[in-house]
Coordinates of C-alpha atoms and ligand atoms in Angstrom, one line a residue:
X1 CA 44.8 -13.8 -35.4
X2 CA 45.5 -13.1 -31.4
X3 CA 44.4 -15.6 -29.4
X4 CA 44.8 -15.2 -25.6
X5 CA 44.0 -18.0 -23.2
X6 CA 41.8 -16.0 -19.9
X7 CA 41.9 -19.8 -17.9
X8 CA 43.1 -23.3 -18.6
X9 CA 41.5 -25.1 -15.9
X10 CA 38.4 -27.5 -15.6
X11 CA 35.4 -26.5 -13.7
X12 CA 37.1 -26.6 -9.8
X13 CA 39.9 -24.5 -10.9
X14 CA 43.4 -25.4 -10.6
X15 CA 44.5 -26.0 -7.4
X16 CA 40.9 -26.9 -7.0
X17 CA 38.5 -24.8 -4.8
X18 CA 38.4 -27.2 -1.7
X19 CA 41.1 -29.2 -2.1
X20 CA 44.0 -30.3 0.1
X21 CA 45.2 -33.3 -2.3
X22 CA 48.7 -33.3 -2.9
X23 CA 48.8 -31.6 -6.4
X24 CA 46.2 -28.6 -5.2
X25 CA 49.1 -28.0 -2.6
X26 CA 52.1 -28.3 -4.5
X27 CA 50.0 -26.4 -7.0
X28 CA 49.5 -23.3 -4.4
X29 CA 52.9 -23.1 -2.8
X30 CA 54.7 -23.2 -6.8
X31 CA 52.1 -20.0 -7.5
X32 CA 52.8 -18.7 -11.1
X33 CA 51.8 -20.7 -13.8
X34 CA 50.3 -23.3 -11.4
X35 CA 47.4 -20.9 -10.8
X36 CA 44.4 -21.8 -12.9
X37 CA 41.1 -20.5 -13.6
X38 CA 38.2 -21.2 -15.1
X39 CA 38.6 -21.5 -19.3
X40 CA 38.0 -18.5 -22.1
X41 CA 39.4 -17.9 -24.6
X42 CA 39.6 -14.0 -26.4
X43 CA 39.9 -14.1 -30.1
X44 CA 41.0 -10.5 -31.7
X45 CA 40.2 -8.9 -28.4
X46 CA 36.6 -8.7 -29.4
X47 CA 35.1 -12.1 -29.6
X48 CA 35.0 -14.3 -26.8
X49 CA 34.4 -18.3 -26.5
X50 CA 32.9 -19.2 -23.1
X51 CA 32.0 -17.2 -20.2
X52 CA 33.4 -18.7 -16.8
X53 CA 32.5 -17.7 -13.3
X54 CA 35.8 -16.0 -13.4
X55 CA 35.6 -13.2 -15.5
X56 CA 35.6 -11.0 -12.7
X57 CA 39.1 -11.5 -11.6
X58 CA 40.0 -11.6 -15.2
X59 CA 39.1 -8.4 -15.5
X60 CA 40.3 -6.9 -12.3
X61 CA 43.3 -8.7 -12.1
X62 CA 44.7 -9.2 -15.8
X63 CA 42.9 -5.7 -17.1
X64 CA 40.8 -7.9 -19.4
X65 CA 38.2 -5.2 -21.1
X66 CA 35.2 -7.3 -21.6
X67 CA 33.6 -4.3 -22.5
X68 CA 35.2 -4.5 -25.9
X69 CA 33.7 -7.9 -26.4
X70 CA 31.0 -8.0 -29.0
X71 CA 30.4 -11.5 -29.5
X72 CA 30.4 -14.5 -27.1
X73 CA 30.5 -18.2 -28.4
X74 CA 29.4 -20.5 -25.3
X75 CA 30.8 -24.1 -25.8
X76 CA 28.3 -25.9 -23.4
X77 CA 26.3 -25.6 -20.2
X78 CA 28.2 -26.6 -17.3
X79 CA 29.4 -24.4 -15.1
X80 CA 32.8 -23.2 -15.8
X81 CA 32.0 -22.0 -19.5
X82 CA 28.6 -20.4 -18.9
X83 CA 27.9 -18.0 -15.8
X84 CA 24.7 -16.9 -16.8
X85 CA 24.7 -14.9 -13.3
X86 CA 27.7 -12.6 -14.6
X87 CA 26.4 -12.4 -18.2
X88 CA 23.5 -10.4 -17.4
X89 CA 25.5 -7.8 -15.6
X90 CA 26.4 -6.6 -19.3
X91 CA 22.9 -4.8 -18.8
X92 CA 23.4 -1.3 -19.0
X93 CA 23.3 1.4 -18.1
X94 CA 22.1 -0.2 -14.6
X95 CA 25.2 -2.3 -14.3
X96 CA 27.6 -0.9 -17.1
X97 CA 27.9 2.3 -19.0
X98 CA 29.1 1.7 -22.6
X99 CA 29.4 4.4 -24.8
X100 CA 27.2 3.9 -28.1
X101 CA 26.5 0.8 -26.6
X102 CA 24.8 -2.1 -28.8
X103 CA 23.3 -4.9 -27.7
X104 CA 26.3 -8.4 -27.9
X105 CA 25.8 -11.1 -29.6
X106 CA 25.6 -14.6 -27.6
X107 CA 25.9 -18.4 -29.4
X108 CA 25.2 -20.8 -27.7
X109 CA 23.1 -24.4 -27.4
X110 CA 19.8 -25.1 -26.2
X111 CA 20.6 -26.2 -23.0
X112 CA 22.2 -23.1 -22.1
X113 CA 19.8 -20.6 -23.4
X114 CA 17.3 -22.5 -21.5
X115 CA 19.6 -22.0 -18.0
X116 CA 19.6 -18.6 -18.7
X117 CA 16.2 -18.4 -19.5
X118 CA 15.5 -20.2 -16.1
X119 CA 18.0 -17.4 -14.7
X120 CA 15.8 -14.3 -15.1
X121 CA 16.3 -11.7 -11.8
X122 CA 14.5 -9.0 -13.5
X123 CA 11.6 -10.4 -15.2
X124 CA 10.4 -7.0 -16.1
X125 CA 13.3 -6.2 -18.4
X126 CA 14.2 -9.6 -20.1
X127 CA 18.1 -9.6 -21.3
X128 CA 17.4 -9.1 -25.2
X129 CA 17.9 -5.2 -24.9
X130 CA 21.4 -5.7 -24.5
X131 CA 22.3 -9.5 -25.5
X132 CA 20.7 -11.4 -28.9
X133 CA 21.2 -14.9 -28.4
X134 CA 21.4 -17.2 -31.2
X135 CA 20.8 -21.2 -30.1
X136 CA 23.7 -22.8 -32.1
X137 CA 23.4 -25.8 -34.6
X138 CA 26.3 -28.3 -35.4
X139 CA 28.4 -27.2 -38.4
X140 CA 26.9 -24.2 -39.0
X141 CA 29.4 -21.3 -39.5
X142 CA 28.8 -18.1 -37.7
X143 CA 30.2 -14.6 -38.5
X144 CA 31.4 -12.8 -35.2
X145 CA 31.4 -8.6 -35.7
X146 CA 35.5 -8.1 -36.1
X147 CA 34.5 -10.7 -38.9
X148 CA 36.0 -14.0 -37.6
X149 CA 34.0 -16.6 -38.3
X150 CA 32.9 -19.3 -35.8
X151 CA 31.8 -23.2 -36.6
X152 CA 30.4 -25.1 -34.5
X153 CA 31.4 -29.2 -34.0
X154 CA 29.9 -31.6 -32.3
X155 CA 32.2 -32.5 -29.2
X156 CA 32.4 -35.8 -26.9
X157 CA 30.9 -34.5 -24.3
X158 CA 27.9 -34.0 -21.9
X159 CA 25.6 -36.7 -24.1
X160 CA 22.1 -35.1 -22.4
X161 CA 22.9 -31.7 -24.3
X162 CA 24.7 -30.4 -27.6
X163 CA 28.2 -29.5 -26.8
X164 CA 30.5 -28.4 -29.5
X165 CA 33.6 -26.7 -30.2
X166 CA 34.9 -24.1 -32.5
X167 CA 36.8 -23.8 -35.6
X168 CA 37.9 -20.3 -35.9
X169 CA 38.8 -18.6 -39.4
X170 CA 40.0 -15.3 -40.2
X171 CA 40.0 -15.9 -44.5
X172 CA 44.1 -16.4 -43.5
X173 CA 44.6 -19.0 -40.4
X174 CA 42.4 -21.7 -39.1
X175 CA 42.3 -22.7 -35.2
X176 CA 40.4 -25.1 -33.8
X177 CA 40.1 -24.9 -29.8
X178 CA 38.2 -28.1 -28.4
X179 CA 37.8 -28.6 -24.7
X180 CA 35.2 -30.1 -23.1
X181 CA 35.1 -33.2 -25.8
X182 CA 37.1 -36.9 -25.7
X183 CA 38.4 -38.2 -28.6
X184 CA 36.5 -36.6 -31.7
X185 CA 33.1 -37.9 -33.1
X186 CA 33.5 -39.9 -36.0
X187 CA 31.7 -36.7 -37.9
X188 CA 33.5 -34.1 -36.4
X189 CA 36.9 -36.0 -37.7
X190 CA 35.5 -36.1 -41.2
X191 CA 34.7 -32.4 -41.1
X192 CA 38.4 -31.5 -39.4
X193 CA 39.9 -33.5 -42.1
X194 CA 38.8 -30.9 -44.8
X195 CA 40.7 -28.5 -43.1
X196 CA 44.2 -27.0 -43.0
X197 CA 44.7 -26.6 -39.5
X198 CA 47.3 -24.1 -37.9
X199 CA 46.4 -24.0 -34.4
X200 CA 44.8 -27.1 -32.2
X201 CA 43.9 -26.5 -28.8
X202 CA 43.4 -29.7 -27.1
X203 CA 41.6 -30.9 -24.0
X204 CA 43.8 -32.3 -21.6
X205 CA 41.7 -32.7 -18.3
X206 CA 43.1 -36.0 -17.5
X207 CA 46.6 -35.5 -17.8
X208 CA 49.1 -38.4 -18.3
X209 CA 46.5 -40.8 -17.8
X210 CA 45.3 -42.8 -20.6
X211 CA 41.5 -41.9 -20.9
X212 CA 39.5 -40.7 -24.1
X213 CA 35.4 -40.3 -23.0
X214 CA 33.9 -37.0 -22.4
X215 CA 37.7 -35.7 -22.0
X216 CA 41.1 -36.6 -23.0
X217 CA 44.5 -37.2 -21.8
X218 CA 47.8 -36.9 -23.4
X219 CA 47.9 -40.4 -24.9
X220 CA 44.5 -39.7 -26.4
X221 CA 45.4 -35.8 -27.8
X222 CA 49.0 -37.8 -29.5
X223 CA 46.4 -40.4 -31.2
X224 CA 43.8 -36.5 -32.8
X225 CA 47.1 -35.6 -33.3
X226 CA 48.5 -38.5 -35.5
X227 CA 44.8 -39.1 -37.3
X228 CA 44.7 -35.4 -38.4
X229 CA 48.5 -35.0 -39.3
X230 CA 48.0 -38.5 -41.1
X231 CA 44.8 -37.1 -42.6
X232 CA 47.0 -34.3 -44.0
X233 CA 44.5 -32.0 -42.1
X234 CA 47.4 -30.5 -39.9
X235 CA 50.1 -28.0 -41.1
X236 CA 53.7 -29.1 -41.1
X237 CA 54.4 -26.1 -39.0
X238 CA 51.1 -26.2 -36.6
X239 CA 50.5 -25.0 -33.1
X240 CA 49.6 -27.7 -30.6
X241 CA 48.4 -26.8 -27.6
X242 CA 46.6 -28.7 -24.3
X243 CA 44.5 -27.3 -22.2
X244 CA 42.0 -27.4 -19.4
X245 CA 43.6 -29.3 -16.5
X246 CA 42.6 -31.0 -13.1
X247 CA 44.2 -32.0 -10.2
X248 CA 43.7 -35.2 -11.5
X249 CA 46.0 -35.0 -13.4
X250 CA 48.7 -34.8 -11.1
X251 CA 51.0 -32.5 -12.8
X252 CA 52.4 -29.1 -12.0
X253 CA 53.0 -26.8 -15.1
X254 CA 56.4 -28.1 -15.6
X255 CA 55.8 -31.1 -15.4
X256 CA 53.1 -31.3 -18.1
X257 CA 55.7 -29.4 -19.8
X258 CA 58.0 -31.7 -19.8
X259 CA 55.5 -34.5 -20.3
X260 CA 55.1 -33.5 -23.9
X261 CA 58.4 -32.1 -24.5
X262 CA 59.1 -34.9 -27.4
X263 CA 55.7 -34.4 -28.7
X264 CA 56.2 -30.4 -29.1
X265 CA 52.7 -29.7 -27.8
X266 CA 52.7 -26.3 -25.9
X267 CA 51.2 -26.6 -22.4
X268 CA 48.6 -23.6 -21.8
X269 CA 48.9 -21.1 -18.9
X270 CA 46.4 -18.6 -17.8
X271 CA 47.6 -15.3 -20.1
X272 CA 48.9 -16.7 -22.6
X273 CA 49.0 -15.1 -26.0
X274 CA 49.2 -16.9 -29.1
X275 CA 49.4 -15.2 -32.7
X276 CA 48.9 -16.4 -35.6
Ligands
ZN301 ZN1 35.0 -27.6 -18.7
ZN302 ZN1 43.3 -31.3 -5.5
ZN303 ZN1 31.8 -29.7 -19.5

């Protein structure tokens, strides 16, 4: 399984879109690594989870071919994982020209079909001749076309809608990439427990700081850690990794880095491939 991170950072980017604190600065003159955009994650090079406002530069920039995506698995409303504006400029052949092309497949929760529902700038040609979209339920698994399949848990996170996460399995290895989500739901713990986990991708938004409600920090990601290694849910041999930063947090990359040097966790950077 390839797994490459697009962006690692919460919705105002890292160094934040406005900002002049002190980390957004150090953040801009270190460049590199430091340089965070919006969250997505490509699975197999075909299956994508989330759709941030900053696809565009991914694909300019980085030479991401979205084209070849086929299936999209949105985690949750807000902002920085659903840009309904940029989704529906996968209608061809107005806006794209795709060979063969076939309508994609989107997941997603109520709340988000209903802001792209509310997002309709052609209301002549409505978006399901090029996108299906299929409103998600909690633990239900769903088969992606290079035939991953996706479940969907119920995350920490944005109480007035259903955010989730994904467990991803390819009949070999089994990730599970949470962001968005504080410390796991007492259900979604039971169900992680039942698994033999290779891969965790953990949301770090709060840094250092000791905080465990609607996000997580690194003493809360060490205490999912210790449940599901304790739990025997978590391979000897798994990769840990944290995610989705703020300014808030106060940390450059190497600093994070070395934050959670002890603990082994990897610390995420925009491009980076993983492989199972
Ligand atoms: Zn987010
Ligand atoms: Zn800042
Ligand atoms: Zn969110």
């Amino acid at each position: 399984m390839k797994l490459q991170y697009l962006g690692t950072a919460a919705a105002e980017g890292f160094p934040a879109l406005f900002c002049e604190c002190d980390t957004c600065r150090r953040a801009r003159e270190a460049g590199g690594k430091n340089l965070r955009m919006r969250t997505g994650l490509l699975v197999n090079d075909t299956a994508l989870i989330d759709f941030p406002p900053d696809v565009m530069a991914m694909m300019q920039y980085r030479g991401i071919r979205f084209s070849a995506v086929r299936d999209i698995f949105v985690s949750h409303s807000h902002s920085d994982h659903l840009d309904v504006e940029d989704l529906v400029m996968r209608r061809g052949p107005v806006f794209c020209v795709i060979e063969n092309d076939r309508p994609i497949h989107v997941h997603m929760n109520a709340m988000s079909k209903q802001r792209l529902d509310e997002y309709i700038p052609y209301e002549r040609e409505p978006y399901d001749g090029y996108m299906r979209i299929t409103v998600n339920e909690y633990f239900k698994t769903y088969e992606a076309e290079n035939g991953v399949r996706f479940t969907f848990l119920p995350a920490d996170h944005a109480p007035k809608e259903q955010a989730g996460f994904y467990v991803i399995e390819d009949g070999e290895k089994t990730a599970v990439y949470a962001n968005d989500t504080g410390f796991f739901p007492e259900e979604t713990m039971a169900y992680l427990k039942t698994l033999s986990i290779d891969f965790l991708s953990l949301d770090c938004t709060y840094g250092p700081r000791d905080l465990d409600r609607g996000h997580m920090g690194i003493p809360a990601n060490r205490r999912v850690v210790k449940e599901l290694r304790e739990a025997g849910a978590l391979k000897a041999d798994a990769t840990i990794v944290i995610h989705h930063f703020t300014h808030n947090c106060g940390l450059l990359h190497e600093e994070l880095e070395r934050e959670v040097e002890k603990d082994g966790f990897l610390v995420s950077y925009d491009g980076m491939i993983v492989e199972l």
